[in-house]
Amino acid sequence: MFRMLKVLLVIVAGSLAVSCETADPVQRLPSISFAHKPAIRLDVGTIETVSTYVSPLKAPNVEHQFSVTPEDALRQWAKDRLVAVGMAGRAVFTITKASVRVDNLKRTEGVRGVFTTDQAERYTADIEAVIEVKDAGAQGTGYAEARVSLSRTIAENATLHEREKFWFDLTRDVANNFDSEMESVIKRHLVNWLR
């Protein structure tokens, strides 16, 4: 009887411990959008978005771990900003690079290291894309290319939620830099197709 009571107490205590655990709430991050920016109106009949970038899916690349990858952000950029307003020809927006690489940083060693919070990792986002205008009649063909790189570091004691927010912010910020760069390049190199 005593043994049965002891087993029952262990089961009840275990159940209480499990019920007291709280799952991490799911972090709700905003979407990355460029819909608030004015459309880039191209004198073409259609606009196609393609990607030639293939993630290695292994270290030091980590973009495949992101909830919103740089490639996702570039696809959204093309969807939100590029608009076909012509009758003929086509534009192809090609994502050629959308990577994020992580490098471990040197940490403080010894007793001092116990009391120091170091920046543990450097993340570098590199994105590149090309817009080609083809078959546009008398205007011929056009080409515009933008490349952007952005690096940030994160502390060794970052929580999972802080890390996910850091990844999102890095993707958003490199995509915003790309937006500015590509708009500038389009105005220089595709001026004949802007309407």
CSV table of C-alpha atoms in Angstrom, one decimal:
chain,number,residue,atom,x,y,z
A,1,MET,CA,0.0,0.0,0.0
A,2,PHE,CA,2.8,2.4,1.0
A,3,ARG,CA,4.7,1.6,-2.2
A,4,MET,CA,1.5,2.3,-4.3
A,5,LEU,CA,0.9,5.6,-2.6
A,6,LYS,CA,4.6,6.6,-3.2
A,7,VAL,CA,4.2,5.8,-7.0
A,8,LEU,CA,1.0,7.8,-7.1
A,9,LEU,CA,2.6,10.8,-5.5
A,10,VAL,CA,5.5,10.6,-8.0
A,11,ILE,CA,3.0,10.5,-10.9
A,12,VAL,CA,1.0,13.5,-9.5
A,13,ALA,CA,4.1,15.5,-8.8
A,14,GLY,CA,5.3,14.8,-12.4
A,15,SER,CA,2.0,15.8,-13.8
A,16,LEU,CA,2.0,19.1,-11.9
A,17,ALA,CA,5.6,19.9,-13.0
A,18,VAL,CA,4.6,19.3,-16.6
A,19,SER,CA,1.4,21.4,-16.3
A,20,CYS,CA,3.4,24.3,-14.9
A,21,GLU,CA,5.7,24.4,-17.9
A,22,THR,CA,4.7,27.0,-20.4
A,23,ALA,CA,5.5,26.8,-24.0
A,24,ASP,CA,7.3,29.7,-25.6
A,25,PRO,CA,4.7,31.9,-27.3
A,26,VAL,CA,5.0,32.0,-31.0
A,27,GLN,CA,6.7,35.2,-32.1
A,28,ARG,CA,4.6,37.2,-34.5
A,29,LEU,CA,6.9,39.1,-36.9
A,30,PRO,CA,5.5,41.6,-39.4
A,31,SER,CA,5.7,40.9,-43.1
A,32,ILE,CA,8.3,42.5,-45.3
A,33,SER,CA,6.5,44.6,-47.9
A,34,PHE,CA,7.2,47.4,-50.4
A,35,ALA,CA,3.5,48.1,-51.2
A,36,HIS,CA,3.8,51.5,-49.6
A,37,LYS,CA,6.4,52.6,-52.1
A,38,PRO,CA,5.4,54.0,-55.6
A,39,ALA,CA,5.3,51.4,-58.4
A,40,ILE,CA,8.1,51.2,-60.9
A,41,ARG,CA,6.1,51.3,-64.1
A,42,LEU,CA,7.9,49.6,-67.0
A,43,ASP,CA,6.8,49.8,-70.6
A,44,VAL,CA,6.6,46.0,-71.1
A,45,GLY,CA,3.7,43.6,-71.5
A,46,THR,CA,4.7,41.2,-68.8
A,47,ILE,CA,7.1,40.9,-65.8
A,48,GLU,CA,8.5,37.5,-64.7
A,49,THR,CA,10.4,36.8,-61.5
A,50,VAL,CA,12.8,33.9,-61.4
A,51,SER,CA,15.7,32.8,-59.1
A,52,THR,CA,18.9,31.1,-60.1
A,53,TYR,CA,20.2,31.1,-56.5
A,54,VAL,CA,20.5,27.7,-54.9
A,55,SER,CA,21.1,27.7,-51.1
A,56,PRO,CA,23.7,25.2,-50.0
A,57,LEU,CA,21.5,24.4,-47.0
A,58,LYS,CA,24.6,24.0,-44.8
A,59,ALA,CA,27.1,26.1,-42.8
A,60,PRO,CA,28.3,28.7,-43.1
A,61,ASN,CA,25.1,29.6,-44.9
A,62,VAL,CA,22.0,29.9,-42.7
A,63,GLU,CA,19.4,31.7,-44.8
A,64,HIS,CA,17.4,28.4,-45.0
A,65,GLN,CA,16.8,28.7,-41.2
A,66,PHE,CA,15.0,32.1,-41.5
A,67,SER,CA,11.2,32.4,-41.4
A,68,VAL,CA,11.5,35.1,-44.1
A,69,THR,CA,14.6,34.5,-46.4
A,70,PRO,CA,16.3,37.2,-48.4
A,71,GLU,CA,14.9,35.4,-51.5
A,72,ASP,CA,11.4,35.7,-50.1
A,73,ALA,CA,12.0,39.5,-49.6
A,74,LEU,CA,13.3,39.9,-53.1
A,75,ARG,CA,10.3,38.1,-54.6
A,76,GLN,CA,8.0,40.4,-52.6
A,77,TRP,CA,10.0,43.4,-53.8
A,78,ALA,CA,9.4,42.5,-57.4
A,79,LYS,CA,5.7,41.8,-56.7
A,80,ASP,CA,5.1,45.1,-54.9
A,81,ARG,CA,7.3,47.5,-57.0
A,82,LEU,CA,7.5,46.3,-60.6
A,83,VAL,CA,4.4,46.9,-62.7
A,84,ALA,CA,4.0,46.2,-66.5
A,85,VAL,CA,2.1,49.0,-68.2
A,86,GLY,CA,3.1,48.4,-71.8
A,87,MET,CA,1.6,46.3,-74.7
A,88,ALA,CA,4.7,44.4,-75.8
A,89,GLY,CA,8.0,43.0,-74.6
A,90,ARG,CA,8.8,41.5,-71.2
A,91,ALA,CA,11.0,42.2,-68.2
A,92,VAL,CA,12.6,39.4,-66.3
A,93,PHE,CA,13.6,40.0,-62.7
A,94,THR,CA,16.3,37.4,-61.8
A,95,ILE,CA,17.5,36.8,-58.2
A,96,THR,CA,21.1,35.7,-58.6
A,97,LYS,CA,22.1,35.7,-54.9
A,98,ALA,CA,20.2,35.7,-51.7
A,99,SER,CA,22.6,34.3,-49.0
A,100,VAL,CA,23.3,34.8,-45.4
A,101,ARG,CA,26.6,33.6,-44.0
A,102,VAL,CA,27.5,33.3,-40.3
A,103,ASP,CA,31.0,33.6,-38.9
A,104,ASN,CA,31.9,32.9,-35.3
A,105,LEU,CA,33.7,35.7,-33.5
A,106,LYS,CA,36.5,35.4,-31.0
A,107,ARG,CA,35.3,35.5,-27.4
A,108,THR,CA,36.9,36.8,-24.2
A,109,GLU,CA,38.6,33.9,-22.4
A,110,GLY,CA,39.5,33.2,-18.8
A,111,VAL,CA,37.9,34.8,-15.7
A,112,ARG,CA,37.2,38.0,-17.6
A,113,GLY,CA,35.2,36.0,-20.1
A,114,VAL,CA,32.9,34.8,-17.4
A,115,PHE,CA,31.9,38.4,-16.7
A,116,THR,CA,31.8,39.6,-20.4
A,117,THR,CA,29.0,39.3,-22.9
A,118,ASP,CA,30.7,39.1,-26.3
A,119,GLN,CA,29.3,39.5,-29.7
A,120,ALA,CA,29.4,35.8,-30.7
A,121,GLU,CA,28.5,35.7,-34.4
A,122,ARG,CA,28.6,37.9,-37.5
A,123,TYR,CA,25.9,37.5,-40.0
A,124,THR,CA,26.5,38.8,-43.6
A,125,ALA,CA,23.6,39.0,-46.0
A,126,ASP,CA,24.4,39.3,-49.7
A,127,ILE,CA,21.7,39.8,-52.3
A,128,GLU,CA,21.9,40.4,-56.0
A,129,ALA,CA,19.3,40.7,-58.7
A,130,VAL,CA,19.1,41.7,-62.4
A,131,ILE,CA,16.2,43.2,-64.4
A,132,GLU,CA,16.4,42.5,-68.2
A,133,VAL,CA,14.0,44.0,-70.6
A,134,LYS,CA,13.6,41.9,-73.7
A,135,ASP,CA,11.6,42.0,-77.0
A,136,ALA,CA,10.6,45.6,-76.5
A,137,GLY,CA,10.4,46.4,-80.2
A,138,ALA,CA,12.3,49.5,-81.4
A,139,GLN,CA,13.6,50.2,-77.8
A,140,GLY,CA,15.7,47.0,-77.9
A,141,THR,CA,16.8,45.5,-74.7
A,142,GLY,CA,17.8,46.9,-71.3
A,143,TYR,CA,19.7,45.7,-68.3
A,144,ALA,CA,19.9,46.8,-64.6
A,145,GLU,CA,21.7,45.1,-61.8
A,146,ALA,CA,21.9,45.8,-58.0
A,147,ARG,CA,24.2,44.2,-55.4
A,148,VAL,CA,23.9,44.8,-51.7
A,149,SER,CA,25.7,43.4,-48.6
A,150,LEU,CA,25.0,44.0,-44.9
A,151,SER,CA,26.7,42.6,-41.8
A,152,ARG,CA,25.5,42.6,-38.2
A,153,THR,CA,26.7,40.9,-35.0
A,154,ILE,CA,24.7,39.3,-32.3
A,155,ALA,CA,25.5,38.7,-28.6
A,156,GLU,CA,26.3,35.3,-27.2
A,157,ASN,CA,23.4,35.4,-24.7
A,158,ALA,CA,20.7,36.1,-27.3
A,159,THR,CA,17.5,34.1,-26.8
A,160,LEU,CA,15.8,32.2,-29.5
A,161,HIS,CA,13.2,35.0,-29.9
A,162,GLU,CA,15.9,37.6,-30.0
A,163,ARG,CA,17.8,35.6,-32.7
A,164,GLU,CA,14.7,35.2,-34.8
A,165,LYS,CA,14.0,39.0,-34.6
A,166,PHE,CA,17.6,39.7,-35.4
A,167,TRP,CA,17.4,37.5,-38.5
A,168,PHE,CA,14.1,39.2,-39.6
A,169,ASP,CA,15.6,42.7,-39.1
A,170,LEU,CA,18.7,41.7,-41.1
A,171,THR,CA,16.6,40.5,-44.0
A,172,ARG,CA,14.3,43.5,-43.8
A,173,ASP,CA,17.2,46.0,-43.7
A,174,VAL,CA,19.2,44.4,-46.5
A,175,ALA,CA,16.0,44.3,-48.6
A,176,ASN,CA,15.4,48.0,-48.0
A,177,ASN,CA,19.0,48.8,-49.0
A,178,PHE,CA,18.4,46.7,-52.2
A,179,ASP,CA,15.2,48.7,-52.8
A,180,SER,CA,17.1,52.0,-52.8
A,181,GLU,CA,19.9,50.7,-54.9
A,182,MET,CA,17.8,48.9,-57.5
A,183,GLU,CA,15.5,51.9,-57.9
A,184,SER,CA,18.5,54.1,-58.5
A,185,VAL,CA,20.0,51.7,-61.0
A,186,ILE,CA,16.7,51.4,-62.9
A,187,LYS,CA,16.5,55.2,-63.2
A,188,ARG,CA,20.0,55.2,-64.7
A,189,HIS,CA,19.9,52.2,-67.0
A,190,LEU,CA,16.2,51.6,-67.8
A,191,VAL,CA,15.1,55.1,-68.3
A,192,ASN,CA,13.8,54.4,-71.8
A,193,TRP,CA,11.3,51.9,-70.3
A,194,LEU,CA,10.0,54.0,-67.4
A,195,ARG,CA,6.5,55.3,-67.7
